[in-house]
Amino acid sequence: MLVSRSFTRFTTFGIAITALGVLGAARPEPGRTAVLAGPPWISIETPVNPYDATTRSAFLVVHAFHHGDPVAFPVSGTAEGIVNGERRSIALEFTTTSRTGAYALKKQWGDAGVWTLVIKVTQHENDVAQALVELGSDGAVTRVQVPTRVGERSLPFPRELSAREIDTALKERVKLTAVSRRS
């Protein structure tokens, strides 16, 4: 009986070690991302660190996370604006920085009009975190919003806004700007 218990303990221990070894060996090929459970997260840094040469002239820095860990997920975005009553959309370009999961964004839109930056971190095709960055009439960031829904354990899970939601919010900001200028 004692031999049987020892064998059972050894077998259970061996299976656990083997499972850990297999999981550890299941690293993605270079250039591919590992499959991760749970949503990505996005945050926006402003003002940027002027002492870091990779962010010095940036307008803002985008941070990509998986849970609390910075990760090198792809970042994309557009500057959505209304200038002289005309709708504009500009694809944004981001550059890597000295920190994992941190991407610098230089200003790529004009000074005139009302602008919102729509920035997205993509973990998988349908697994994204999006930030809406509203710019004031002086060109400075006035508000950052990460749209969410209630997820597992009542935690906020990021959700992507539709083009219609973005367009409607932008038009409302144009109306508010016109009202405040008349006041």
CSV table of C-alpha atoms in Angstrom, one decimal:
chain,number,residue,atom,x,y,z
A,1,MET,CA,0.0,0.0,0.0
A,2,LEU,CA,2.8,2.4,0.8
A,3,VAL,CA,4.4,1.7,-2.6
A,4,SER,CA,1.2,2.5,-4.3
A,5,ARG,CA,0.8,5.9,-2.5
A,6,SER,CA,4.3,6.8,-3.3
A,7,PHE,CA,3.8,5.8,-6.9
A,8,THR,CA,0.6,7.8,-7.1
A,9,ARG,CA,2.3,10.9,-5.6
A,10,PHE,CA,5.2,10.5,-8.0
A,11,THR,CA,2.9,10.1,-11.0
A,12,THR,CA,0.8,13.1,-10.0
A,13,PHE,CA,4.0,15.2,-9.5
A,14,GLY,CA,5.4,13.9,-12.8
A,15,ILE,CA,2.2,14.8,-14.7
A,16,ALA,CA,2.2,18.3,-13.2
A,17,ILE,CA,5.9,18.8,-14.2
A,18,THR,CA,5.3,17.5,-17.7
A,19,ALA,CA,2.2,19.8,-18.1
A,20,LEU,CA,4.3,22.8,-17.0
A,21,GLY,CA,7.1,21.8,-19.4
A,22,VAL,CA,4.6,21.5,-22.3
A,23,LEU,CA,3.0,24.8,-21.5
A,24,GLY,CA,6.4,26.5,-21.2
A,25,ALA,CA,7.5,25.0,-24.5
A,26,ALA,CA,4.4,26.3,-26.2
A,27,ARG,CA,5.9,29.7,-27.0
A,28,PRO,CA,4.8,31.5,-30.2
A,29,GLU,CA,7.0,31.4,-33.2
A,30,PRO,CA,9.0,34.6,-33.8
A,31,GLY,CA,6.7,37.3,-35.2
A,32,ARG,CA,3.5,35.6,-33.8
A,33,THR,CA,1.6,36.4,-30.7
A,34,ALA,CA,0.8,33.8,-28.0
A,35,VAL,CA,-2.9,33.1,-27.4
A,36,LEU,CA,-3.9,35.0,-24.2
A,37,ALA,CA,-7.0,34.7,-22.1
A,38,GLY,CA,-8.7,37.9,-21.1
A,39,PRO,CA,-9.0,41.2,-22.9
A,40,PRO,CA,-6.3,43.7,-23.8
A,41,TRP,CA,-6.3,47.2,-22.2
A,42,ILE,CA,-5.2,50.6,-23.5
A,43,SER,CA,-4.1,53.8,-21.7
A,44,ILE,CA,-3.0,57.2,-22.9
A,45,GLU,CA,0.0,59.1,-21.5
A,46,THR,CA,0.1,62.8,-21.7
A,47,PRO,CA,2.2,64.8,-21.2
A,48,VAL,CA,5.0,62.6,-22.5
A,49,ASN,CA,8.4,62.2,-20.9
A,50,PRO,CA,10.7,64.8,-22.4
A,51,TYR,CA,13.8,62.9,-21.1
A,52,ASP,CA,13.1,59.8,-23.2
A,53,ALA,CA,14.5,60.4,-26.7
A,54,THR,CA,11.9,58.0,-28.2
A,55,THR,CA,8.9,60.0,-26.9
A,56,ARG,CA,10.4,63.5,-26.8
A,57,SER,CA,8.5,65.1,-29.7
A,58,ALA,CA,5.4,62.9,-29.3
A,59,PHE,CA,1.9,64.4,-28.8
A,60,LEU,CA,1.0,61.4,-26.6
A,61,VAL,CA,2.0,57.8,-25.8
A,62,VAL,CA,-0.3,54.8,-26.1
A,63,HIS,CA,0.2,51.9,-23.7
A,64,ALA,CA,-0.9,48.4,-24.6
A,65,PHE,CA,-1.6,45.9,-21.8
A,66,HIS,CA,-2.7,42.4,-21.2
A,67,HIS,CA,-4.0,42.5,-17.6
A,68,GLY,CA,-1.3,44.5,-15.9
A,69,ASP,CA,1.6,43.5,-18.2
A,70,PRO,CA,2.8,45.8,-21.0
A,71,VAL,CA,2.7,43.9,-24.3
A,72,ALA,CA,3.7,44.7,-27.9
A,73,PHE,CA,0.2,44.4,-29.4
A,74,PRO,CA,-0.4,46.2,-32.7
A,75,VAL,CA,-1.7,49.8,-32.3
A,76,SER,CA,-3.7,51.6,-35.0
A,77,GLY,CA,-5.9,54.7,-35.1
A,78,THR,CA,-7.4,57.6,-37.0
A,79,ALA,CA,-7.8,61.3,-36.3
A,80,GLU,CA,-11.5,62.0,-36.9
A,81,GLY,CA,-12.4,65.6,-37.5
A,82,ILE,CA,-14.8,68.1,-38.8
A,83,VAL,CA,-13.1,71.1,-40.4
A,84,ASN,CA,-15.2,73.9,-41.9
A,85,GLY,CA,-18.2,71.7,-41.8
A,86,GLU,CA,-16.4,68.9,-43.8
A,87,ARG,CA,-15.8,65.4,-42.3
A,88,ARG,CA,-12.1,64.3,-42.3
A,89,SER,CA,-10.4,61.1,-41.4
A,90,ILE,CA,-6.6,60.7,-41.2
A,91,ALA,CA,-4.9,57.3,-40.6
A,92,LEU,CA,-2.4,57.7,-37.8
A,93,GLU,CA,1.2,56.3,-37.6
A,94,PHE,CA,2.7,55.2,-34.4
A,95,THR,CA,6.3,54.5,-33.5
A,96,THR,CA,7.8,52.1,-30.9
A,97,THR,CA,9.5,53.6,-27.9
A,98,SER,CA,12.1,52.4,-25.4
A,99,ARG,CA,9.4,50.6,-23.4
A,100,THR,CA,7.5,47.4,-24.3
A,101,GLY,CA,4.0,48.1,-25.3
A,102,ALA,CA,4.4,51.9,-25.5
A,103,TYR,CA,3.9,53.7,-28.8
A,104,ALA,CA,4.5,57.4,-29.6
A,105,LEU,CA,2.1,59.4,-31.6
A,106,LYS,CA,3.2,62.6,-33.3
A,107,LYS,CA,0.6,65.2,-34.4
A,108,GLN,CA,-0.6,64.3,-37.9
A,109,TRP,CA,-3.8,66.5,-38.1
A,110,GLY,CA,-4.4,70.2,-38.6
A,111,ASP,CA,-5.1,72.9,-36.0
A,112,ALA,CA,-8.5,73.9,-37.4
A,113,GLY,CA,-11.7,72.1,-36.6
A,114,VAL,CA,-12.8,69.7,-34.0
A,115,TRP,CA,-10.8,66.5,-33.6
A,116,THR,CA,-11.1,63.1,-31.8
A,117,LEU,CA,-8.4,60.5,-32.0
A,118,VAL,CA,-9.7,56.9,-32.2
A,119,ILE,CA,-6.9,54.6,-31.1
A,120,LYS,CA,-7.0,50.8,-30.9
A,121,VAL,CA,-4.9,48.1,-29.4
A,122,THR,CA,-5.5,44.7,-31.1
A,123,GLN,CA,-4.9,41.5,-29.2
A,124,HIS,CA,-6.7,39.3,-31.7
A,125,GLU,CA,-9.0,40.2,-34.7
A,126,ASN,CA,-12.1,40.7,-32.6
A,127,ASP,CA,-10.4,41.3,-29.3
A,128,VAL,CA,-9.5,45.0,-29.1
A,129,ALA,CA,-9.3,47.9,-26.6
A,130,GLN,CA,-10.1,51.3,-28.0
A,131,ALA,CA,-9.5,54.8,-26.6
A,132,LEU,CA,-11.3,58.0,-27.7
A,133,VAL,CA,-9.1,61.0,-27.2
A,134,GLU,CA,-11.0,64.3,-27.5
A,135,LEU,CA,-9.0,67.4,-28.4
A,136,GLY,CA,-10.0,70.9,-27.3
A,137,SER,CA,-10.0,74.1,-29.4
A,138,ASP,CA,-6.4,74.8,-28.1
A,139,GLY,CA,-5.3,71.3,-29.5
A,140,ALA,CA,-4.7,69.8,-26.0
A,141,VAL,CA,-6.2,66.6,-24.8
A,142,THR,CA,-9.4,67.4,-22.9
A,143,ARG,CA,-10.8,63.9,-22.3
A,144,VAL,CA,-9.8,60.2,-22.7
A,145,GLN,CA,-12.5,57.5,-22.7
A,146,VAL,CA,-12.1,53.7,-23.0
A,147,PRO,CA,-15.5,52.3,-23.9
A,148,THR,CA,-16.3,49.3,-21.9
A,149,ARG,CA,-18.9,46.6,-21.2
A,150,VAL,CA,-19.4,44.5,-18.1
A,151,GLY,CA,-17.3,41.3,-18.4
A,152,GLU,CA,-16.4,38.4,-16.3
A,153,ARG,CA,-16.4,38.9,-12.5
A,154,SER,CA,-18.1,42.3,-13.2
A,155,LEU,CA,-14.8,43.7,-14.5
A,156,PRO,CA,-14.8,46.3,-17.3
A,157,PHE,CA,-14.0,44.7,-20.6
A,158,PRO,CA,-13.1,47.1,-23.5
A,159,ARG,CA,-15.5,47.3,-26.4
A,160,GLU,CA,-15.1,48.9,-29.8
A,161,LEU,CA,-17.3,51.8,-30.9
A,162,SER,CA,-19.1,51.7,-34.2
A,163,ALA,CA,-18.3,54.3,-36.9
A,164,ARG,CA,-21.8,55.7,-36.3
A,165,GLU,CA,-21.2,56.2,-32.6
A,166,ILE,CA,-17.9,58.0,-33.3
A,167,ASP,CA,-19.5,60.2,-36.0
A,168,THR,CA,-22.5,61.1,-33.7
A,169,ALA,CA,-20.2,62.0,-30.8
A,170,LEU,CA,-18.0,64.2,-33.1
A,171,LYS,CA,-21.0,66.1,-34.5
A,172,GLU,CA,-22.3,66.7,-30.9
A,173,ARG,CA,-18.9,68.2,-30.0
A,174,VAL,CA,-19.0,70.5,-33.1
A,175,LYS,CA,-22.5,71.7,-31.9
A,176,LEU,CA,-21.2,72.3,-28.3
A,177,THR,CA,-18.1,74.2,-29.7
A,178,ALA,CA,-20.4,76.4,-31.8
A,179,VAL,CA,-22.6,77.2,-28.7
A,180,SER,CA,-19.6,78.0,-26.5
A,181,ARG,CA,-18.1,80.3,-29.1
A,182,ARG,CA,-21.4,82.3,-29.2
A,183,SER,CA,-21.5,82.7,-25.4
